[in-house]
Short mmCIF file of C-alpha atoms in Angstrom, two decimals:
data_model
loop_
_atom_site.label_atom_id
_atom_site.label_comp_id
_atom_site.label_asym_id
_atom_site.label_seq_id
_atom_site.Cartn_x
_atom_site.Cartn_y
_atom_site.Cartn_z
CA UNK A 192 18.70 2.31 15.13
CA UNK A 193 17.41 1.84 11.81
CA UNK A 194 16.02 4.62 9.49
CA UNK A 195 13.04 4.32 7.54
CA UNK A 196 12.49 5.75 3.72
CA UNK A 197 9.48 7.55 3.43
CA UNK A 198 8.00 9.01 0.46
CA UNK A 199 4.68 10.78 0.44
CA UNK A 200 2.59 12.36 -2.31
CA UNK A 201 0.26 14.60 -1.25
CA UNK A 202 -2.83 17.06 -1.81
CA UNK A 203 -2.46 18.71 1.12
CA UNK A 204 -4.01 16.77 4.01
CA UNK A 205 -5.04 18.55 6.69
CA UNK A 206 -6.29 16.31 9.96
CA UNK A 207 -9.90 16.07 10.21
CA UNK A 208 -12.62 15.07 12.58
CA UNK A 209 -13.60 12.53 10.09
CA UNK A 210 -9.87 11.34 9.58
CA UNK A 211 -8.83 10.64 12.98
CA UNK A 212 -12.38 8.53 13.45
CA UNK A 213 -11.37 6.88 10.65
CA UNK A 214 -7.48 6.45 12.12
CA UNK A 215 -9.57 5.17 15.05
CA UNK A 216 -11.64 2.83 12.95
CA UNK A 217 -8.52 1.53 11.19
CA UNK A 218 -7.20 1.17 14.41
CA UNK A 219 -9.59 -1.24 15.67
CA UNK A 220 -9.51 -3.07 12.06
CA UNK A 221 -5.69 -3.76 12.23
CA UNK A 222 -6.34 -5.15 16.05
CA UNK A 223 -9.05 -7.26 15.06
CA UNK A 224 -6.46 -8.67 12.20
CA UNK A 225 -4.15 -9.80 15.33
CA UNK A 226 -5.51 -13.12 15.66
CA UNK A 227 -5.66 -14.17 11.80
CA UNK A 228 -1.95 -12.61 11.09
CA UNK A 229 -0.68 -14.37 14.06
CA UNK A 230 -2.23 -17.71 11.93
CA UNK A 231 -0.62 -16.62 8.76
CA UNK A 232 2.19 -15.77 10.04
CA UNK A 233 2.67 -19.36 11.34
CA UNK A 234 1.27 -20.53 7.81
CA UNK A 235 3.40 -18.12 5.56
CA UNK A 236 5.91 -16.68 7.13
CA UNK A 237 6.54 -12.58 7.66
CA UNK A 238 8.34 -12.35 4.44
CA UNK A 239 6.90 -14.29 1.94
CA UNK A 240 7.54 -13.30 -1.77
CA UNK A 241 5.43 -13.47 -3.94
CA UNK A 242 2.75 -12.69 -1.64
CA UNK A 243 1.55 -9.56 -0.91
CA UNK A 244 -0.89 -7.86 1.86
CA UNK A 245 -3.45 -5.38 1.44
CA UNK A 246 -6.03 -3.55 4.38
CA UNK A 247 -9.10 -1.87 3.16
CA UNK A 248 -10.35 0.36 5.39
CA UNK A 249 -14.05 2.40 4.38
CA UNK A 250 -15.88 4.45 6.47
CA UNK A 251 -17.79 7.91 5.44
CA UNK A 252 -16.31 9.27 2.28
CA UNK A 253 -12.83 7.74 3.20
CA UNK A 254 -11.30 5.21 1.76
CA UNK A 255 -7.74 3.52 3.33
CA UNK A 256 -6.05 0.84 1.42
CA UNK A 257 -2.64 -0.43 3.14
CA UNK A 258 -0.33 -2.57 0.49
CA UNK A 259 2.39 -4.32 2.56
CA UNK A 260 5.06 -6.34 0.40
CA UNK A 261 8.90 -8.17 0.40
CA UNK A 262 10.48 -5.41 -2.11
CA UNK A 263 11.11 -8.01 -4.45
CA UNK A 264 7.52 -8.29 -5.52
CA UNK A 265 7.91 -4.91 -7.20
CA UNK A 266 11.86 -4.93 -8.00
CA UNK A 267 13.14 -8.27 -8.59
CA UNK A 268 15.78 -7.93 -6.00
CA UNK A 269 16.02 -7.15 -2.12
CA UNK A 270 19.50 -5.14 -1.73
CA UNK A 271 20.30 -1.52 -1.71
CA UNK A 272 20.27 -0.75 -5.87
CA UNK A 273 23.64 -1.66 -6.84
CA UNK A 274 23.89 0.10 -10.14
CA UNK A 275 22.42 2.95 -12.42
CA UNK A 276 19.72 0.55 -14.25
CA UNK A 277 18.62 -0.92 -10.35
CA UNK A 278 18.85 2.67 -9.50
CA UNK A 279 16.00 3.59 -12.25
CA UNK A 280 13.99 0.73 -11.44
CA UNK A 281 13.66 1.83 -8.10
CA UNK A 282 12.65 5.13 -8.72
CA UNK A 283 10.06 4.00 -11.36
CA UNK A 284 8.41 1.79 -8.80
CA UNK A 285 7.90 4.38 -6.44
CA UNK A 286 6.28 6.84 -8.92
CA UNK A 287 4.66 4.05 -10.34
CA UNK A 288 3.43 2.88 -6.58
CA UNK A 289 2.20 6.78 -5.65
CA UNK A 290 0.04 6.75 -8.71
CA UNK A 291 -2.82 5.28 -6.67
CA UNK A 292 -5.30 5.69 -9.29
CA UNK A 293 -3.27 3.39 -11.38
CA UNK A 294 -2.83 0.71 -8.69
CA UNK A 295 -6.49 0.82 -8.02
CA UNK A 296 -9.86 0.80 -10.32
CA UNK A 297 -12.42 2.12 -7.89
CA UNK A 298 -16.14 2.21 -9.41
CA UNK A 299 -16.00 5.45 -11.40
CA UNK A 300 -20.00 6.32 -9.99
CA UNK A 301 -18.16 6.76 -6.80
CA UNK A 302 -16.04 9.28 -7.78
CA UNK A 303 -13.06 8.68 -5.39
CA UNK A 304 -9.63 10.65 -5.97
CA UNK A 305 -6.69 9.92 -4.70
CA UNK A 306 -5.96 12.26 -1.21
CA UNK A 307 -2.32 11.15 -0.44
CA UNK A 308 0.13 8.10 -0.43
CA UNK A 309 2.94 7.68 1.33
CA UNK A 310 5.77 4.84 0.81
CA UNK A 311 7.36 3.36 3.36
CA UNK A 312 10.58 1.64 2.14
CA UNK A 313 13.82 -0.10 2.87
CA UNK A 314 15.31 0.58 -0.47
CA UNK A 315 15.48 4.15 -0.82
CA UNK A 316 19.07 4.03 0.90
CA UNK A 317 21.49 6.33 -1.11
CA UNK A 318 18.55 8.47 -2.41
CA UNK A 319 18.16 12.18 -1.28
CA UNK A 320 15.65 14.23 -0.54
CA UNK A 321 13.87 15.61 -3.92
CA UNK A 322 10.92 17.83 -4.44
CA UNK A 323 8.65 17.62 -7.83
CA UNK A 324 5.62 20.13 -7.53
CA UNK A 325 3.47 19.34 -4.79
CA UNK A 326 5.16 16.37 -4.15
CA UNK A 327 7.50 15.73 -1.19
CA UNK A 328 10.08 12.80 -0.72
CA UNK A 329 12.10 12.76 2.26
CA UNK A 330 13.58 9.12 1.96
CA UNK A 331 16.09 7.43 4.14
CA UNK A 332 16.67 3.90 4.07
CA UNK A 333 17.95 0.22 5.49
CA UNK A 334 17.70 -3.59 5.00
CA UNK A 335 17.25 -6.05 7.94
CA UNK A 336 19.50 -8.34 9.72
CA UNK A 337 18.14 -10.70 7.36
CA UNK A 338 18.92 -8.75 4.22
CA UNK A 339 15.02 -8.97 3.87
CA UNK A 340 13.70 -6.06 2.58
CA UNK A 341 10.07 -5.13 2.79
CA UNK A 342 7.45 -2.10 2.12
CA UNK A 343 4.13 -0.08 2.86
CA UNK A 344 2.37 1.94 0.89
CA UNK A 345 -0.43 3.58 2.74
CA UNK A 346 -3.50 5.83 -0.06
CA UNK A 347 -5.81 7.38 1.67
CA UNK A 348 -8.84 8.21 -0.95
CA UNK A 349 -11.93 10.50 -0.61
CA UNK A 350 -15.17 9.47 -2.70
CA UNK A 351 -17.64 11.90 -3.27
CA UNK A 352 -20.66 9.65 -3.54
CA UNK A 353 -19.41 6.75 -1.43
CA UNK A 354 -22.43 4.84 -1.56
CA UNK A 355 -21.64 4.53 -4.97
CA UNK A 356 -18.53 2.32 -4.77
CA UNK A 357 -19.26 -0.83 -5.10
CA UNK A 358 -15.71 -2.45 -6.04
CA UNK A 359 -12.18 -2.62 -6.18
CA UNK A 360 -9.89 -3.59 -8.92
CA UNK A 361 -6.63 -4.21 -7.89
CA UNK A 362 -3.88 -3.78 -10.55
CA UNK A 363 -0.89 -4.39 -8.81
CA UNK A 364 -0.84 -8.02 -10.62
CA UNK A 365 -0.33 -6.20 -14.07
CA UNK A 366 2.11 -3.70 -12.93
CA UNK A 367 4.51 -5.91 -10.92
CA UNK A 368 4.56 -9.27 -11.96
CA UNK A 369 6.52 -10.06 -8.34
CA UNK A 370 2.95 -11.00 -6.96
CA UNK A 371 1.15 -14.52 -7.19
CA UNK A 372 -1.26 -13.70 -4.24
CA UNK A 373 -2.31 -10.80 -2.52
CA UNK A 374 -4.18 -11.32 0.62
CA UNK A 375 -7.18 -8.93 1.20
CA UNK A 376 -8.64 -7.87 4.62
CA UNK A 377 -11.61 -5.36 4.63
CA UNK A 378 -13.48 -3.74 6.48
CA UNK A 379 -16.56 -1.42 5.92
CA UNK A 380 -19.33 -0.28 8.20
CA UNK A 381 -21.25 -3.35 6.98
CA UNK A 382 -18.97 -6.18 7.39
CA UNK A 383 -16.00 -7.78 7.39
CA UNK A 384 -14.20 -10.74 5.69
CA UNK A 385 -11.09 -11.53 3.75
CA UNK A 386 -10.01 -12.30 0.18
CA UNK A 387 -7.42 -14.18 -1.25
CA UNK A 388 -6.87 -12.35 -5.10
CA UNK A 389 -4.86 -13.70 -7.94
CA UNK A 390 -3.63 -12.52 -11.79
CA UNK A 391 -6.81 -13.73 -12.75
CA UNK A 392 -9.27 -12.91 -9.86
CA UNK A 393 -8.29 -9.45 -8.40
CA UNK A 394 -11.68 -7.79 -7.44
CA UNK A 395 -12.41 -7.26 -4.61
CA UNK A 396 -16.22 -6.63 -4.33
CA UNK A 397 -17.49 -3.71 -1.37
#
């Protein structure tokens, strides 16, 4: 059986009323996706690089935004790091990746701060367990049959005057190079749809 890596950064969640509707309401978003990934999945592929996937999920004052990527979008290669430098470049990217407030530029009026993220990863094999502050890693890790190598990074965001946000910038493109594409599915109380964002058009408008 494989292991997976897991890193998590965290404020200290504690399980709310108002998060498991929303786990509920994400649930039904990622169920409604099953007809359009099955399509893209025949169009693309599972493991497409260059091309990354993000689900936004808002509801209430929570805000869910799932990035799901080949690793070698954010670190030029797909194998277990093979050296120090591949070592550091690895760890980077996952500090780099937990920085949600980095990855995203939420409209400031809404005042959203970054709850948690947690990485879910392939290429943490041969890292150990570390704890920085009130951050904990417990990482484990594997590759595929394939020798593909992907990842999910899950934030979970709380915005104190949600009706405030009114759009997304997604950074991702400036940070990791890796991506040409990142396809968007969101989903608010209001509606529904899907973007297709680029180096030169990544906003995605709520």
């Amino acid at each position: 059986m494989c292991a997976k890596s897991f890193f998590s950064k965290s404020s200290g969640l504690h399980l709310s009323y108002s998060m498991l509707g929303l786990m509920v309401f994400c649930f039904l978003f990622l169920t409604c996706q099953a007809a359009v990934g099955t399509a893209e999945t025949r169009q693309h592929g599972t493991h497409v690089h260059g091309i990354g996937t993000l689900n936004v999920a808002f509801d209430g004052k929570d805000l869910i935004i799932e990035l799901e990527s080949p690793a070698a979008n954010i670190f030029g290669f797909e194998h277990a790091p093979e050296n120090e430098q591949q070592n550091h470049k690895v760890e980077a990217a996952f500090e780099l990746l937990l920085a949600g407030e980095e990855m995203f530029n939420i409209t400031p009026k809404a005042k959203c701060r970054l709850h948690d993220a947690d990485i879910d990863s392939d290429m943490a094999k041969g890292h150990s367990p570390e704890h920085h502050h009130e951050h904990d890693r417990l990482v484990t890790g594997h590759t595929d049959n394939a020798g593909h190598s992907d990842l999910r990074v899950t934030y979970h965001f709380e915005c104190e005057s949600p009706r405030q946000l009114k759009a997304i910038d997604v950074m991702l493109f400036s940070y990791f190079p890796g991506f040409e594409e990142i396809e968007v599915q969101l989903l608010t109380p209001k509606k529904q749809t899907a973007v297709e964002l680029t180096p030169q058009k990544f906003k995605i408008s709520l």
